[in-house]
């Protein structure tokens, strides 16, 4: 049965989508069968693994509201062991529409139950908010990976995020675990980054992944080719480190 990992942080632009794409692809390279769920109305995770708009007939939105089954919307990518459940702009409406459902926090969990056996990992790219979509992702998940940048406000954001995890654990999903904290866009020459890193190590040493993801133009270019970094520039430090993080996720889950 698949392990479900949500990449979540209420802050935008911290590297959730980039990390979801590249961790999912790296797990696939390591012979894990992977489903990437694009749970952000922006749809960047879908396009980042090469899915084009006209290919998307139905999306995770239709699955959430019960209009179709999970297996109906999954698209096979051209990358090893990697499938994707695409998102669409209509997913933005789900945030409100879900309010009318009973057990609204369980919609995703229940919908993907039928395909859980087909994968080793299901990776969920969350939107930048703590709304109903993220609550659904965290209720479905076994683990959460929190991508964050090494800056002062990240520490405040992190404690808010960890409080949310605690609440979801208590209310809906006792088995939710913090899989790891992932530092993205790291620049080891900046004093502030070094200081924040020290602070993080003081409090969360065991949860930090052993490597960070450096800032790299190649990582930001790859999505415009619809390619995970492993297939775009395999030797790039970001590609190598996302590979190491995938390995650590396998070890930790
Ligand atoms: N390691 C990195 N180096 C350089 N640019 C990055 C890196 N990670 C992400 N980016 C860029 O930063 C922006 C925000 O990243 P994204 O993954 O979309 O964050 P989020 O999903 O949290 O909003 C994007 O333009 C992305 O290409
Ligand atoms: Mg994103």
XYZ file of C-alpha atoms and ligand atoms in Angstrom:
281
model
C 0.000 0.000 0.000
C 1.329 3.419 -0.964
C 2.826 5.798 1.521
C 1.239 9.188 1.062
C 3.455 12.240 1.496
C 2.095 15.799 1.324
C 4.384 18.718 0.520
C 2.835 21.595 2.384
C 3.617 25.074 3.622
C 1.038 27.852 3.793
C 3.615 30.221 2.355
C 3.867 30.507 -1.442
C 7.110 30.399 -3.388
C 9.034 28.210 -0.949
C 9.629 25.339 -3.371
C 6.680 23.030 -2.717
C 5.919 22.357 -6.362
C 9.562 22.131 -7.432
C 10.209 19.672 -4.618
C 7.043 17.634 -5.282
C 7.965 17.205 -8.957
C 11.581 16.342 -8.310
C 11.084 14.092 -5.290
C 8.341 12.202 -7.168
C 10.584 11.767 -10.215
C 13.587 10.787 -8.079
C 11.536 8.121 -6.283
C 10.512 6.802 -9.710
C 14.152 6.581 -10.757
C 14.723 4.522 -7.604
C 12.219 1.927 -8.833
C 9.321 3.169 -6.722
C 5.972 3.404 -8.459
C 4.825 6.980 -7.883
C 1.659 9.006 -8.284
C 2.055 12.781 -8.136
C -1.193 14.509 -7.174
C -1.336 18.125 -8.318
C -3.497 19.670 -5.605
C -2.913 23.324 -6.491
C -5.373 25.078 -8.869
C -2.335 26.674 -10.563
C -1.508 23.284 -12.057
C 2.261 23.797 -12.051
C 3.061 20.258 -10.938
C 1.081 18.869 -13.898
C 2.836 21.026 -16.478
C 6.154 20.453 -14.726
C 5.993 16.744 -15.557
C 5.015 17.414 -19.163
C 1.212 17.316 -19.056
C -0.321 19.854 -21.415
C -3.685 21.553 -20.848
C -5.538 19.827 -23.754
C -4.574 16.436 -22.302
C -6.549 17.171 -19.148
C -10.164 16.125 -19.653
C -10.977 15.651 -15.997
C -8.948 16.612 -12.983
C -8.503 15.955 -9.302
C -11.404 18.385 -8.850
C -13.833 15.935 -10.487
C -12.482 13.210 -8.227
C -12.936 15.343 -5.107
C -16.564 16.178 -5.790
C -17.326 12.575 -6.736
C -17.951 13.155 -10.430
C -15.480 10.481 -11.436
C -13.054 7.952 -10.021
C -9.400 8.492 -9.246
C -8.362 5.888 -11.812
C -10.223 7.826 -14.558
C -8.076 10.947 -14.326
C -4.571 9.533 -13.823
C -2.162 10.255 -16.675
C 1.032 8.306 -17.304
C 4.003 10.619 -17.785
C 6.960 9.908 -20.060
C 9.174 9.550 -16.960
C 10.103 6.315 -15.236
C 7.445 4.984 -12.824
C 5.713 8.369 -12.673
C 1.975 8.990 -13.037
C 0.176 12.253 -12.330
C -3.302 13.220 -11.241
C -3.614 16.657 -12.843
C -5.246 19.728 -11.406
C -7.340 22.324 -13.182
C -8.435 25.875 -12.456
C -11.829 24.562 -11.290
C -10.018 23.162 -8.257
C -10.090 26.676 -6.794
C -13.878 26.335 -6.486
C -13.507 23.123 -4.502
C -12.277 25.126 -1.540
C -15.842 26.497 -1.168
C -17.838 23.617 -2.604
C -16.349 21.126 -0.203
C -18.022 23.010 2.629
C -21.333 21.419 1.614
C -20.090 17.857 1.946
C -20.302 15.745 5.029
C -16.850 14.497 6.078
C -15.395 17.122 3.784
C -11.897 16.626 5.136
C -11.939 12.979 4.011
C -12.811 13.496 0.345
C -9.308 13.001 -1.027
C -8.434 10.169 1.340
C -11.560 8.205 0.401
C -11.228 8.934 -3.328
C -7.671 7.615 -3.607
C -8.243 4.515 -1.472
C -9.021 2.452 -4.599
C -5.664 3.226 -6.251
C -3.453 3.102 -3.162
C -2.317 -0.417 -3.901
C -0.976 0.523 -7.322
C 1.841 2.697 -5.966
C 4.711 2.740 -3.507
C 4.424 6.496 -3.011
C 1.762 9.125 -3.556
C 3.187 12.654 -3.462
C 0.739 15.553 -3.010
C 1.667 19.097 -4.075
C -0.424 21.372 -1.821
C -1.611 24.921 -2.546
C -0.124 27.828 -0.538
C -2.854 28.062 2.105
C -4.239 26.147 5.036
C -7.707 25.847 3.499
C -9.862 22.788 2.813
C -7.543 21.455 0.100
C -4.519 21.334 2.380
C -6.678 19.889 5.162
C -7.763 17.139 2.734
C -4.156 16.464 1.762
C -3.000 16.244 5.379
C -5.936 14.044 6.328
C -5.029 11.641 3.528
C -1.283 11.705 4.231
C 0.969 9.435 6.262
C 3.693 12.051 6.289
C 4.297 15.719 5.610
C 7.407 17.254 4.103
C 7.671 20.988 4.745
C 9.760 22.817 2.151
C 11.055 26.170 3.388
C 13.582 28.849 2.618
C 16.271 29.743 5.078
C 15.027 33.179 6.080
C 13.910 34.751 9.299
C 10.154 34.642 8.706
C 10.389 30.992 7.758
C 10.774 30.137 11.432
C 7.454 31.773 12.304
C 5.777 30.116 9.335
C 7.161 26.802 10.452
C 5.710 26.972 13.939
C 2.313 27.858 12.457
C 2.580 24.936 10.065
C 3.548 22.554 12.861
C 0.554 23.712 14.883
C -1.705 22.894 11.960
C -0.152 19.440 11.711
C -0.803 18.903 15.409
C -4.449 19.942 14.989
C -5.059 17.712 11.976
C -3.424 14.860 13.867
C -5.756 15.377 16.781
C -8.939 15.948 14.791
C -8.717 13.794 11.679
C -5.545 11.805 11.216
C -3.711 10.431 14.267
C -1.124 8.680 12.085
C 0.118 11.869 10.383
C 3.873 12.183 10.840
C 6.393 14.939 10.146
C 8.605 13.198 7.590
C 11.059 16.038 7.220
C 11.963 19.694 6.872
C 13.434 20.514 3.501
C 15.547 23.635 3.021
C 15.200 24.965 -0.520
C 16.984 27.679 -2.534
C 19.804 27.563 -0.009
C 22.725 29.929 -0.334
C 25.422 28.926 2.111
C 27.308 32.191 1.622
C 24.603 34.341 3.186
C 25.081 35.053 6.884
C 21.343 35.098 7.466
C 20.921 31.663 5.890
C 23.685 30.264 8.059
C 22.121 31.759 11.199
C 18.640 30.478 10.415
C 20.119 27.069 9.660
C 21.821 27.044 13.075
C 18.514 27.922 14.695
C 16.715 25.153 12.820
C 19.350 22.619 13.803
C 18.976 23.612 17.430
C 15.272 22.772 17.455
C 14.651 20.303 14.647
C 17.958 18.546 13.973
C 16.375 15.105 13.648
C 13.763 16.297 11.177
C 16.028 18.209 8.783
C 17.077 16.272 5.714
C 20.827 15.745 5.572
C 21.148 17.875 2.431
C 19.615 21.185 1.321
C 18.542 22.190 -2.180
C 20.790 24.963 -3.493
C 19.471 27.872 -5.493
C 19.942 26.898 -9.129
C 18.742 28.412 -12.384
C 18.536 24.922 -13.885
C 15.902 23.934 -11.313
C 13.732 26.893 -12.264
C 14.206 26.283 -16.011
C 13.320 22.594 -16.037
C 9.509 23.024 -15.657
C 9.342 25.073 -18.861
C 10.550 21.914 -20.634
C 8.016 19.824 -18.726
C 10.880 17.882 -17.212
C 11.984 16.961 -13.695
C 15.592 18.036 -13.078
C 16.880 14.449 -13.229
C 15.879 14.313 -16.901
C 16.894 17.885 -17.707
C 20.298 18.140 -16.041
C 21.131 14.973 -14.173
C 24.490 16.191 -12.824
C 23.070 19.403 -11.384
C 23.583 19.625 -7.619
C 19.836 20.062 -7.159
C 19.194 16.849 -9.098
C 21.737 14.957 -7.023
C 20.332 16.309 -3.752
C 16.697 15.623 -4.650
C 17.910 12.074 -5.284
C 19.429 11.950 -1.799
C 16.242 13.311 -0.273
C 14.177 10.674 -2.094
C 16.482 8.047 -0.585
C 16.024 9.526 2.894
C 12.256 9.543 2.435
C 12.403 5.836 1.596
C 14.514 5.256 4.728
C 12.214 7.326 6.937
C 8.837 5.936 5.805
N 16.254 25.471 -5.772
C 15.764 26.434 -6.551
N 16.588 27.264 -7.216
C 16.090 28.259 -8.002
N 14.798 28.512 -8.169
C 13.920 27.721 -7.540
C 14.342 26.644 -6.686
N 13.238 26.036 -6.181
C 12.174 26.710 -6.678
N 12.563 27.714 -7.487
C 11.725 28.696 -8.184
O 11.068 29.493 -7.195
C 9.715 29.730 -7.556
C 8.778 29.158 -6.490
O 8.959 27.738 -6.439
P 7.721 26.748 -6.351
O 8.283 25.375 -6.329
O 6.710 27.054 -7.395
O 7.161 27.123 -4.910
P 5.702 26.896 -4.268
O 5.108 25.685 -4.914
O 5.980 26.709 -2.807
O 4.914 28.130 -4.527
C 9.532 29.088 -8.914
O 9.723 30.060 -9.905
C 10.627 28.039 -8.982
O 11.044 27.776 -10.309
Mg 3.260 25.423 -5.816
